[in-house]
């Protein structure tokens, strides 16, 4: 992922929090705080046997942005949760899939005021239970 300012710092912070499938709740507080600072209304959607999805909305209508909170296990990655900036890239477990996306999304939301919806699901890397359980409220 290319790097700059706030997005870099948030992505590094997200990568530093281990969220292997089943451990996604570790990052929830940080993400919920950042989304609220972007003017989003945030709620949790329980997912049976897998924790909870994070749903956020601002205004009526707008695009739905959906990605996931979990990452693959470290496997042979030497320092998976110690993000490093090398040139114009952040190296660490989840930097490109999908914590970099989440950081960029939150940054864009903070720079805009239009309507938007966000769904951050759990268990994407294993069984997809967060996506299966996802219900976006209709108004």
mmCIF file of N, CA and C in Angstrom:
data_model
loop_
_atom_site.group_PDB
_atom_site.id
_atom_site.type_symbol
_atom_site.label_atom_id
_atom_site.label_comp_id
_atom_site.label_asym_id
_atom_site.label_seq_id
_atom_site.Cartn_x
_atom_site.Cartn_y
_atom_site.Cartn_z
ATOM 1 N N UNK A 1 0.845 -1.175 0.000
ATOM 2 C CA UNK A 1 0.000 0.000 0.000
ATOM 3 C C UNK A 1 0.888 1.235 0.000
ATOM 4 N N UNK A 2 0.603 2.222 -0.845
ATOM 5 C CA UNK A 2 1.352 3.484 -0.869
ATOM 6 C C UNK A 2 1.053 4.256 0.412
ATOM 7 N N UNK A 3 2.006 5.062 0.839
ATOM 8 C CA UNK A 3 1.881 5.672 2.159
ATOM 9 C C UNK A 3 1.794 7.191 2.137
ATOM 10 N N UNK A 4 1.010 7.775 3.074
ATOM 11 C CA UNK A 4 1.032 9.212 3.323
ATOM 12 C C UNK A 4 0.224 9.561 4.567
ATOM 13 N N UNK A 5 0.787 10.382 5.431
ATOM 14 C CA UNK A 5 0.156 10.985 6.591
ATOM 15 C C UNK A 5 -0.755 10.138 7.462
ATOM 16 N N UNK A 6 -1.964 10.665 7.666
ATOM 17 C CA UNK A 6 -2.937 10.038 8.557
ATOM 18 C C UNK A 6 -3.211 8.596 8.168
ATOM 19 N N UNK A 7 -3.381 8.338 6.881
ATOM 20 C CA UNK A 7 -3.687 6.980 6.419
ATOM 21 C C UNK A 7 -2.581 6.024 6.849
ATOM 22 N N UNK A 8 -1.340 6.445 6.724
ATOM 23 C CA UNK A 8 -0.203 5.603 7.105
ATOM 24 C C UNK A 8 -0.247 5.288 8.590
ATOM 25 N N UNK A 9 -0.429 6.305 9.401
ATOM 26 C CA UNK A 9 -0.416 6.098 10.850
ATOM 27 C C UNK A 9 -1.569 5.208 11.291
ATOM 28 N N UNK A 10 -2.751 5.422 10.716
ATOM 29 C CA UNK A 10 -3.887 4.586 11.081
ATOM 30 C C UNK A 10 -3.676 3.156 10.591
ATOM 31 N N UNK A 11 -3.193 2.992 9.375
ATOM 32 C CA UNK A 11 -2.939 1.639 8.851
ATOM 33 C C UNK A 11 -1.922 0.910 9.724
ATOM 34 N N UNK A 12 -0.858 1.597 10.120
ATOM 35 C CA UNK A 12 0.142 0.969 10.986
ATOM 36 C C UNK A 12 -0.465 0.561 12.326
ATOM 37 N N UNK A 13 -1.303 1.427 12.872
ATOM 38 C CA UNK A 13 -1.943 1.094 14.149
ATOM 39 C C UNK A 13 -2.858 -0.121 13.995
ATOM 40 N N UNK A 14 -3.619 -0.171 12.908
ATOM 41 C CA UNK A 14 -4.505 -1.309 12.664
ATOM 42 C C UNK A 14 -3.710 -2.598 12.485
ATOM 43 N N UNK A 15 -2.630 -2.540 11.712
ATOM 44 C CA UNK A 15 -1.799 -3.728 11.472
ATOM 45 C C UNK A 15 -1.179 -4.226 12.770
ATOM 46 N N UNK A 16 -0.867 -3.322 13.681
ATOM 47 C CA UNK A 16 -0.206 -3.721 14.937
ATOM 48 C C UNK A 16 -1.143 -4.479 15.884
ATOM 49 N N UNK A 17 -2.425 -4.485 15.583
ATOM 50 C CA UNK A 17 -3.403 -5.188 16.429
ATOM 51 C C UNK A 17 -3.723 -6.531 15.783
ATOM 52 N N UNK A 18 -3.300 -7.644 16.387
ATOM 53 C CA UNK A 18 -3.562 -8.962 15.792
ATOM 54 C C UNK A 18 -5.063 -9.258 15.728
ATOM 55 N N UNK A 19 -5.555 -9.495 14.525
ATOM 56 C CA UNK A 19 -6.977 -9.814 14.350
ATOM 57 C C UNK A 19 -7.137 -11.041 13.462
ATOM 58 N N UNK A 20 -6.390 -12.080 13.790
ATOM 59 C CA UNK A 20 -6.583 -13.357 13.112
ATOM 60 C C UNK A 20 -8.047 -13.744 13.323
ATOM 61 N N UNK A 21 -8.637 -14.434 12.373
ATOM 62 C CA UNK A 21 -10.046 -14.813 12.469
ATOM 63 C C UNK A 21 -10.374 -15.323 13.872
ATOM 64 N N UNK A 22 -11.416 -14.744 14.452
ATOM 65 C CA UNK A 22 -11.818 -15.076 15.815
ATOM 66 C C UNK A 22 -11.350 -14.055 16.834
ATOM 67 N N UNK A 23 -10.425 -13.166 16.427
ATOM 68 C CA UNK A 23 -9.876 -12.154 17.331
ATOM 69 C C UNK A 23 -10.207 -10.732 16.873
ATOM 70 N N UNK A 24 -11.189 -10.595 15.998
ATOM 71 C CA UNK A 24 -11.498 -9.294 15.403
ATOM 72 C C UNK A 24 -11.916 -8.242 16.420
ATOM 73 N N UNK A 25 -12.499 -8.658 17.536
ATOM 74 C CA UNK A 25 -12.985 -7.686 18.526
ATOM 75 C C UNK A 25 -11.852 -6.838 19.098
ATOM 76 N N UNK A 26 -10.619 -7.297 18.962
ATOM 77 C CA UNK A 26 -9.467 -6.544 19.480
ATOM 78 C C UNK A 26 -9.347 -5.159 18.844
ATOM 79 N N UNK A 27 -9.790 -5.023 17.610
ATOM 80 C CA UNK A 27 -9.624 -3.772 16.878
ATOM 81 C C UNK A 27 -10.908 -2.939 16.862
ATOM 82 N N UNK A 28 -11.991 -3.489 17.371
ATOM 83 C CA UNK A 28 -13.301 -2.840 17.265
ATOM 84 C C UNK A 28 -13.336 -1.446 17.877
ATOM 85 N N UNK A 29 -12.815 -1.291 19.079
ATOM 86 C CA UNK A 29 -12.872 0.003 19.751
ATOM 87 C C UNK A 29 -12.208 1.104 18.952
ATOM 88 N N UNK A 30 -11.030 0.837 18.427
ATOM 89 C CA UNK A 30 -10.310 1.827 17.627
ATOM 90 C C UNK A 30 -11.118 2.202 16.390
ATOM 91 N N UNK A 31 -11.600 1.213 15.667
ATOM 92 C CA UNK A 31 -12.341 1.488 14.432
ATOM 93 C C UNK A 31 -13.641 2.229 14.736
ATOM 94 N N UNK A 32 -14.342 1.821 15.761
ATOM 95 C CA UNK A 32 -15.589 2.504 16.114
ATOM 96 C C UNK A 32 -15.334 3.969 16.475
ATOM 97 N N UNK A 33 -14.283 4.241 17.218
ATOM 98 C CA UNK A 33 -13.936 5.620 17.570
ATOM 99 C C UNK A 33 -13.639 6.439 16.325
ATOM 100 N N UNK A 34 -12.835 5.882 15.421
ATOM 101 C CA UNK A 34 -12.478 6.600 14.193
ATOM 102 C C UNK A 34 -13.707 6.871 13.331
ATOM 103 N N UNK A 35 -14.600 5.896 13.224
ATOM 104 C CA UNK A 35 -15.822 6.090 12.434
ATOM 105 C C UNK A 35 -16.714 7.164 13.058
ATOM 106 N N UNK A 36 -16.825 7.180 14.367
ATOM 107 C CA UNK A 36 -17.625 8.209 15.039
ATOM 108 C C UNK A 36 -17.030 9.590 14.800
ATOM 109 N N UNK A 37 -15.697 9.687 14.813
ATOM 110 C CA UNK A 37 -15.040 10.968 14.537
ATOM 111 C C UNK A 37 -15.290 11.427 13.105
ATOM 112 N N UNK A 38 -15.638 10.493 12.226
ATOM 113 C CA UNK A 38 -15.963 10.825 10.833
ATOM 114 C C UNK A 38 -17.444 11.156 10.674
ATOM 115 N N UNK A 39 -18.163 11.255 11.793
ATOM 116 C CA UNK A 39 -19.568 11.619 11.738
ATOM 117 C C UNK A 39 -20.514 10.468 11.466
ATOM 118 N N UNK A 40 -20.033 9.248 11.664
ATOM 119 C CA UNK A 40 -20.848 8.067 11.398
ATOM 120 C C UNK A 40 -21.580 7.623 12.661
ATOM 121 N N UNK A 41 -22.786 7.097 12.473
ATOM 122 C CA UNK A 41 -23.486 6.399 13.551
ATOM 123 C C UNK A 41 -23.029 4.951 13.478
ATOM 124 N N UNK A 42 -22.582 4.404 14.589
ATOM 125 C CA UNK A 42 -21.952 3.080 14.594
ATOM 126 C C UNK A 42 -22.756 2.120 15.463
ATOM 127 N N UNK A 43 -22.889 0.894 14.982
ATOM 128 C CA UNK A 43 -23.524 -0.143 15.799
ATOM 129 C C UNK A 43 -22.863 -1.483 15.507
ATOM 130 N N UNK A 44 -23.084 -2.416 16.405
ATOM 131 C CA UNK A 44 -22.557 -3.773 16.241
ATOM 132 C C UNK A 44 -23.692 -4.715 15.862
ATOM 133 N N UNK A 45 -23.383 -5.646 14.978
ATOM 134 C CA UNK A 45 -24.344 -6.678 14.599
ATOM 135 C C UNK A 45 -23.764 -8.018 15.016
ATOM 136 N N UNK A 46 -24.415 -8.676 15.948
ATOM 137 C CA UNK A 46 -23.934 -9.968 16.439
ATOM 138 C C UNK A 46 -23.929 -11.005 15.318
ATOM 139 N N UNK A 47 -22.877 -11.830 15.311
ATOM 140 C CA UNK A 47 -22.747 -12.922 14.346
ATOM 141 C C UNK A 47 -22.554 -14.190 15.163
ATOM 142 N N UNK A 48 -23.508 -15.080 15.098
ATOM 143 C CA UNK A 48 -23.486 -16.285 15.927
ATOM 144 C C UNK A 48 -22.185 -17.068 15.744
ATOM 145 N N UNK A 49 -21.499 -17.295 16.860
ATOM 146 C CA UNK A 49 -20.275 -18.080 16.859
ATOM 147 C C UNK A 49 -19.060 -17.390 16.278
ATOM 148 N N UNK A 50 -19.187 -16.088 15.938
ATOM 149 C CA UNK A 50 -18.062 -15.412 15.290
ATOM 150 C C UNK A 50 -17.832 -13.990 15.779
ATOM 151 N N UNK A 51 -18.555 -13.527 16.775
ATOM 152 C CA UNK A 51 -18.344 -12.169 17.266
ATOM 153 C C UNK A 51 -19.368 -11.198 16.724
ATOM 154 N N UNK A 52 -18.900 -10.095 16.129
ATOM 155 C CA UNK A 52 -19.835 -9.089 15.628
ATOM 156 C C UNK A 52 -19.242 -8.327 14.449
ATOM 157 N N UNK A 53 -20.136 -7.928 13.543
ATOM 158 C CA UNK A 53 -19.799 -7.017 12.455
ATOM 159 C C UNK A 53 -19.915 -5.595 12.990
ATOM 160 N N UNK A 54 -19.222 -4.666 12.357
ATOM 161 C CA UNK A 54 -19.358 -3.249 12.673
ATOM 162 C C UNK A 54 -20.077 -2.595 11.500
ATOM 163 N N UNK A 55 -21.194 -1.926 11.797
ATOM 164 C CA UNK A 55 -21.968 -1.220 10.781
ATOM 165 C C UNK A 55 -21.964 0.261 11.121
ATOM 166 N N UNK A 56 -21.833 1.099 10.105
ATOM 167 C CA UNK A 56 -21.829 2.540 10.324
ATOM 168 C C UNK A 56 -22.578 3.215 9.186
ATOM 169 N N UNK A 57 -23.227 4.327 9.514
ATOM 170 C CA UNK A 57 -23.946 5.065 8.474
ATOM 171 C C UNK A 57 -23.914 6.556 8.776
ATOM 172 N N UNK A 58 -24.041 7.318 7.694
ATOM 173 C CA UNK A 58 -24.105 8.779 7.803
ATOM 174 C C UNK A 58 -25.075 9.251 6.725
ATOM 175 N N UNK A 59 -26.126 9.905 7.141
ATOM 176 C CA UNK A 59 -27.108 10.399 6.183
ATOM 177 C C UNK A 59 -27.924 9.273 5.572
ATOM 178 N N UNK A 60 -28.695 9.615 4.556
ATOM 179 C CA UNK A 60 -29.533 8.635 3.861
ATOM 180 C C UNK A 60 -28.964 8.402 2.473
ATOM 181 N N UNK A 61 -28.980 7.140 2.067
ATOM 182 C CA UNK A 61 -28.469 6.809 0.741
ATOM 183 C C UNK A 61 -26.960 6.729 0.755
ATOM 184 N N UNK A 62 -26.350 6.999 -0.362
ATOM 185 C CA UNK A 62 -24.901 6.934 -0.452
ATOM 186 C C UNK A 62 -24.428 5.529 -0.751
ATOM 187 N N UNK A 63 -23.154 5.397 -0.936
ATOM 188 C CA UNK A 63 -22.547 4.106 -1.246
ATOM 189 C C UNK A 63 -22.382 3.259 0.004
ATOM 190 N N UNK A 64 -22.397 1.941 -0.198
ATOM 191 C CA UNK A 64 -22.067 0.994 0.865
ATOM 192 C C UNK A 64 -20.644 0.508 0.621
ATOM 193 N N UNK A 65 -19.786 0.678 1.612
ATOM 194 C CA UNK A 65 -18.417 0.182 1.556
ATOM 195 C C UNK A 65 -18.341 -1.033 2.465
ATOM 196 N N UNK A 66 -17.908 -2.165 1.927
ATOM 197 C CA UNK A 66 -17.855 -3.404 2.697
ATOM 198 C C UNK A 66 -16.466 -4.017 2.587
ATOM 199 N N UNK A 67 -15.895 -4.347 3.718
ATOM 200 C CA UNK A 67 -14.635 -5.088 3.753
ATOM 201 C C UNK A 67 -14.630 -5.897 5.050
ATOM 202 N N UNK A 68 -13.496 -6.479 5.388
ATOM 203 C CA UNK A 68 -13.458 -7.383 6.540
ATOM 204 C C UNK A 68 -12.403 -6.979 7.550
ATOM 205 N N UNK A 69 -12.582 -7.465 8.777
ATOM 206 C CA UNK A 69 -11.718 -7.118 9.903
ATOM 207 C C UNK A 69 -10.611 -8.124 10.169
ATOM 208 N N UNK A 70 -10.781 -9.375 9.743
ATOM 209 C CA UNK A 70 -9.819 -10.418 10.116
ATOM 210 C C UNK A 70 -8.682 -10.545 9.107
ATOM 211 N N UNK A 71 -7.602 -11.166 9.581
ATOM 212 C CA UNK A 71 -6.429 -11.434 8.741
ATOM 213 C C UNK A 71 -6.067 -12.912 8.862
ATOM 214 N N UNK A 72 -5.251 -13.373 7.914
ATOM 215 C CA UNK A 72 -4.738 -14.738 7.986
ATOM 216 C C UNK A 72 -3.786 -14.871 9.174
ATOM 217 N N UNK A 73 -3.576 -16.086 9.670
ATOM 218 C CA UNK A 73 -2.568 -16.301 10.713
ATOM 219 C C UNK A 73 -1.183 -15.873 10.209
ATOM 220 N N UNK A 74 -0.242 -15.643 11.116
ATOM 221 C CA UNK A 74 1.091 -15.184 10.717
ATOM 222 C C UNK A 74 1.849 -16.143 9.809
ATOM 223 N N UNK A 75 1.591 -17.468 9.935
ATOM 224 C CA UNK A 75 2.363 -18.475 9.210
ATOM 225 C C UNK A 75 3.845 -18.178 9.378
ATOM 226 N N UNK A 76 4.581 -17.966 8.287
ATOM 227 C CA UNK A 76 6.033 -17.771 8.412
ATOM 228 C C UNK A 76 6.440 -16.297 8.346
ATOM 229 N N UNK A 77 5.483 -15.385 8.454
ATOM 230 C CA UNK A 77 5.806 -13.958 8.445
ATOM 231 C C UNK A 77 6.622 -13.666 9.701
ATOM 232 N N UNK A 78 7.841 -13.114 9.571
ATOM 233 C CA UNK A 78 8.721 -12.953 10.734
ATOM 234 C C UNK A 78 8.201 -11.982 11.799
ATOM 235 N N UNK A 79 7.574 -10.891 11.414
ATOM 236 C CA UNK A 79 7.052 -9.904 12.370
ATOM 237 C C UNK A 79 5.706 -9.390 11.852
ATOM 238 N N UNK A 80 4.687 -10.235 11.864
ATOM 239 C CA UNK A 80 3.432 -9.894 11.198
ATOM 240 C C UNK A 80 2.699 -8.679 11.761
ATOM 241 N N UNK A 81 2.846 -8.417 13.052
ATOM 242 C CA UNK A 81 2.077 -7.349 13.677
ATOM 243 C C UNK A 81 2.969 -6.201 14.144
ATOM 244 N N UNK A 82 4.126 -6.079 13.503
ATOM 245 C CA UNK A 82 5.040 -4.967 13.734
ATOM 246 C C UNK A 82 5.227 -4.262 12.399
ATOM 247 N N UNK A 83 4.275 -3.389 12.019
ATOM 248 C CA UNK A 83 4.313 -2.775 10.691
ATOM 249 C C UNK A 83 5.555 -1.928 10.473
ATOM 250 N N UNK A 84 6.041 -2.005 9.249
ATOM 251 C CA UNK A 84 7.213 -1.230 8.854
ATOM 252 C C UNK A 84 6.913 -0.530 7.541
ATOM 253 N N UNK A 85 7.423 0.687 7.401
ATOM 254 C CA UNK A 85 7.314 1.400 6.139
ATOM 255 C C UNK A 85 8.614 1.179 5.387
ATOM 256 N N UNK A 86 8.488 0.614 4.193
ATOM 257 C CA UNK A 86 9.649 0.391 3.325
ATOM 258 C C UNK A 86 9.381 1.100 2.009
ATOM 259 N N UNK A 87 10.120 2.186 1.780
ATOM 260 C CA UNK A 87 9.858 2.985 0.585
ATOM 261 C C UNK A 87 8.468 3.584 0.679
ATOM 262 N N UNK A 88 7.618 3.213 -0.263
ATOM 263 C CA UNK A 88 6.245 3.719 -0.268
ATOM 264 C C UNK A 88 5.235 2.642 0.112
ATOM 265 N N UNK A 89 5.664 1.622 0.838
ATOM 266 C CA UNK A 89 4.770 0.534 1.212
ATOM 267 C C UNK A 89 4.802 0.281 2.712
ATOM 268 N N UNK A 90 3.662 -0.184 3.218
ATOM 269 C CA UNK A 90 3.588 -0.648 4.599
ATOM 270 C C UNK A 90 3.642 -2.166 4.546
ATOM 271 N N UNK A 91 4.547 -2.738 5.328
ATOM 272 C CA UNK A 91 4.708 -4.186 5.374
ATOM 273 C C UNK A 91 4.177 -4.681 6.714
ATOM 274 N N UNK A 92 3.302 -5.664 6.677
ATOM 275 C CA UNK A 92 2.744 -6.261 7.886
ATOM 276 C C UNK A 92 1.487 -7.026 7.541
ATOM 277 N N UNK A 93 1.104 -7.961 8.402
ATOM 278 C CA UNK A 93 -0.077 -8.792 8.153
ATOM 279 C C UNK A 93 -1.320 -7.910 8.084
ATOM 280 N N UNK A 94 -2.004 -7.970 6.962
ATOM 281 C CA UNK A 94 -3.237 -7.220 6.775
ATOM 282 C C UNK A 94 -3.069 -5.836 6.173
ATOM 283 N N UNK A 95 -1.834 -5.395 5.917
ATOM 284 C CA UNK A 95 -1.638 -4.046 5.374
ATOM 285 C C UNK A 95 -2.379 -3.856 4.051
ATOM 286 N N UNK A 96 -2.342 -4.867 3.196
ATOM 287 C CA UNK A 96 -3.030 -4.772 1.904
ATOM 288 C C UNK A 96 -4.401 -5.439 1.943
ATOM 289 N N UNK A 97 -4.640 -6.301 2.901
ATOM 290 C CA UNK A 97 -5.879 -7.103 2.957
ATOM 291 C C UNK A 97 -6.311 -7.294 4.400
ATOM 292 N N UNK A 98 -7.071 -6.433 4.984
ATOM 293 C CA UNK A 98 -7.761 -5.293 4.406
ATOM 294 C C UNK A 98 -7.605 -4.064 5.304
ATOM 295 N N UNK A 99 -6.590 -4.044 6.157
ATOM 296 C CA UNK A 99 -6.453 -2.927 7.091
ATOM 297 C C UNK A 99 -6.040 -1.636 6.394
ATOM 298 N N UNK A 100 -5.297 -1.739 5.318
ATOM 299 C CA UNK A 100 -4.997 -0.551 4.519
ATOM 300 C C UNK A 100 -6.261 0.028 3.912
ATOM 301 N N UNK A 101 -7.154 -0.848 3.445
ATOM 302 C CA UNK A 101 -8.448 -0.402 2.909
ATOM 303 C C UNK A 101 -9.243 0.336 3.977
ATOM 304 N N UNK A 102 -9.283 -0.234 5.167
ATOM 305 C CA UNK A 102 -10.056 0.373 6.256
ATOM 306 C C UNK A 102 -9.498 1.754 6.591
ATOM 307 N N UNK A 103 -8.177 1.883 6.664
ATOM 308 C CA UNK A 103 -7.555 3.177 6.959
ATOM 309 C C UNK A 103 -7.884 4.198 5.871
ATOM 310 N N UNK A 104 -7.792 3.795 4.608
ATOM 311 C CA UNK A 104 -8.101 4.702 3.499
ATOM 312 C C UNK A 104 -9.575 5.099 3.519
ATOM 313 N N UNK A 105 -10.439 4.147 3.805
ATOM 314 C CA UNK A 105 -11.873 4.425 3.868
ATOM 315 C C UNK A 105 -12.189 5.432 4.972
ATOM 316 N N UNK A 106 -11.648 5.206 6.155
ATOM 317 C CA UNK A 106 -11.909 6.122 7.265
ATOM 318 C C UNK A 106 -11.370 7.510 6.947
ATOM 319 N N UNK A 107 -10.195 7.583 6.343
ATOM 320 C CA UNK A 107 -9.625 8.867 5.958
ATOM 321 C C UNK A 107 -10.542 9.598 4.982
ATOM 322 N N UNK A 108 -11.044 8.881 3.982
ATOM 323 C CA UNK A 108 -11.950 9.490 3.000
ATOM 324 C C UNK A 108 -13.241 9.963 3.669
ATOM 325 N N UNK A 109 -13.757 9.172 4.598
ATOM 326 C CA UNK A 109 -14.977 9.568 5.306
ATOM 327 C C UNK A 109 -14.760 10.831 6.132
ATOM 328 N N UNK A 110 -13.581 10.968 6.718
ATOM 329 C CA UNK A 110 -13.286 12.157 7.516
ATOM 330 C C UNK A 110 -13.136 13.399 6.647
ATOM 331 N N UNK A 111 -12.780 13.211 5.384
ATOM 332 C CA UNK A 111 -12.594 14.334 4.463
ATOM 333 C C UNK A 111 -13.869 14.693 3.711
ATOM 334 N N UNK A 112 -14.930 13.933 3.912
ATOM 335 C CA UNK A 112 -16.175 14.173 3.182
ATOM 336 C C UNK A 112 -17.325 14.354 4.163
ATOM 337 N N UNK A 113 -18.455 14.782 3.636
ATOM 338 C CA UNK A 113 -19.628 14.972 4.484
ATOM 339 C C UNK A 113 -20.848 14.259 3.936
ATOM 340 N N UNK A 114 -20.736 13.651 2.783
ATOM 341 C CA UNK A 114 -21.879 13.029 2.139
ATOM 342 C C UNK A 114 -22.335 11.763 2.824
ATOM 343 N N UNK A 115 -23.506 11.280 2.404
ATOM 344 C CA UNK A 115 -24.032 10.046 2.974
ATOM 345 C C UNK A 115 -23.161 8.849 2.600
ATOM 346 N N UNK A 116 -23.075 7.897 3.502
ATOM 347 C CA UNK A 116 -22.285 6.683 3.253
ATOM 348 C C UNK A 116 -22.697 5.609 4.246
ATOM 349 N N UNK A 117 -22.478 4.372 3.857
ATOM 350 C CA UNK A 117 -22.685 3.241 4.758
ATOM 351 C C UNK A 117 -21.427 2.385 4.735
ATOM 352 N N UNK A 118 -21.097 1.812 5.884
ATOM 353 C CA UNK A 118 -19.911 0.973 6.019
ATOM 354 C C UNK A 118 -20.310 -0.321 6.714
ATOM 355 N N UNK A 119 -19.815 -1.430 6.192
ATOM 356 C CA UNK A 119 -19.995 -2.730 6.838
ATOM 357 C C UNK A 119 -18.627 -3.397 6.913
ATOM 358 N N UNK A 120 -18.173 -3.665 8.119
ATOM 359 C CA UNK A 120 -16.901 -4.345 8.349
ATOM 360 C C UNK A 120 -17.237 -5.690 8.976
ATOM 361 N N UNK A 121 -16.998 -6.754 8.230
ATOM 362 C CA UNK A 121 -17.464 -8.077 8.647
ATOM 363 C C UNK A 121 -16.348 -8.917 9.263
ATOM 364 N N UNK A 122 -16.772 -9.879 10.076
ATOM 365 C CA UNK A 122 -15.856 -10.818 10.719
ATOM 366 C C UNK A 122 -15.807 -12.122 9.928
ATOM 367 N N UNK A 123 -14.794 -12.929 10.209
ATOM 368 C CA UNK A 123 -14.705 -14.311 9.724
ATOM 369 C C UNK A 123 -14.621 -14.439 8.202
ATOM 370 N N UNK A 124 -14.158 -13.408 7.514
ATOM 371 C CA UNK A 124 -14.062 -13.477 6.053
ATOM 372 C C UNK A 124 -12.996 -14.463 5.609
ATOM 373 N N UNK A 125 -11.899 -14.534 6.352
ATOM 374 C CA UNK A 125 -10.779 -15.386 5.950
ATOM 375 C C UNK A 125 -11.027 -16.868 6.222
ATOM 376 N N UNK A 126 -12.056 -17.206 6.978
ATOM 377 C CA UNK A 126 -12.308 -18.609 7.303
ATOM 378 C C UNK A 126 -13.613 -19.107 6.689
ATOM 379 N N UNK A 127 -14.750 -18.781 7.299
ATOM 380 C CA UNK A 127 -16.036 -19.343 6.867
ATOM 381 C C UNK A 127 -17.003 -18.321 6.274
ATOM 382 N N UNK A 128 -16.679 -17.048 6.380
ATOM 383 C CA UNK A 128 -17.553 -16.025 5.817
ATOM 384 C C UNK A 128 -18.838 -15.795 6.592
ATOM 385 N N UNK A 129 -18.844 -16.140 7.875
ATOM 386 C CA UNK A 129 -20.078 -16.013 8.660
ATOM 387 C C UNK A 129 -20.535 -14.560 8.820
ATOM 388 N N UNK A 130 -19.586 -13.624 8.860
ATOM 389 C CA UNK A 130 -19.979 -12.217 8.974
ATOM 390 C C UNK A 130 -20.744 -11.742 7.757
ATOM 391 N N UNK A 131 -20.300 -12.151 6.581
ATOM 392 C CA UNK A 131 -21.006 -11.783 5.347
ATOM 393 C C UNK A 131 -22.359 -12.463 5.270
ATOM 394 N N UNK A 132 -22.414 -13.725 5.663
ATOM 395 C CA UNK A 132 -23.690 -14.453 5.632
ATOM 396 C C UNK A 132 -24.722 -13.821 6.558
ATOM 397 N N UNK A 133 -24.286 -13.322 7.692
ATOM 398 C CA UNK A 133 -25.202 -12.749 8.680
ATOM 399 C C UNK A 133 -25.517 -11.277 8.425
ATOM 400 N N UNK A 134 -24.806 -10.654 7.509
ATOM 401 C CA UNK A 134 -24.919 -9.212 7.300
ATOM 402 C C UNK A 134 -26.332 -8.796 6.912
ATOM 403 N N UNK A 135 -26.855 -7.845 7.658
ATOM 404 C CA UNK A 135 -28.150 -7.240 7.354
ATOM 405 C C UNK A 135 -27.979 -5.731 7.420
ATOM 406 N N UNK A 136 -28.140 -5.084 6.278
ATOM 407 C CA UNK A 136 -28.050 -3.630 6.220
ATOM 408 C C UNK A 136 -29.459 -3.079 6.431
ATOM 409 N N UNK A 137 -29.664 -2.264 7.467
ATOM 410 C CA UNK A 137 -31.002 -1.706 7.705
ATOM 411 C C UNK A 137 -31.466 -0.868 6.517
ATOM 412 N N UNK A 138 -32.718 -1.027 6.130
ATOM 413 C CA UNK A 138 -33.306 -0.230 5.047
ATOM 414 C C UNK A 138 -34.231 0.797 5.664
ATOM 415 N N UNK A 139 -34.141 2.015 5.163
ATOM 416 C CA UNK A 139 -34.997 3.079 5.701
ATOM 417 C C UNK A 139 -35.999 3.509 4.669
#
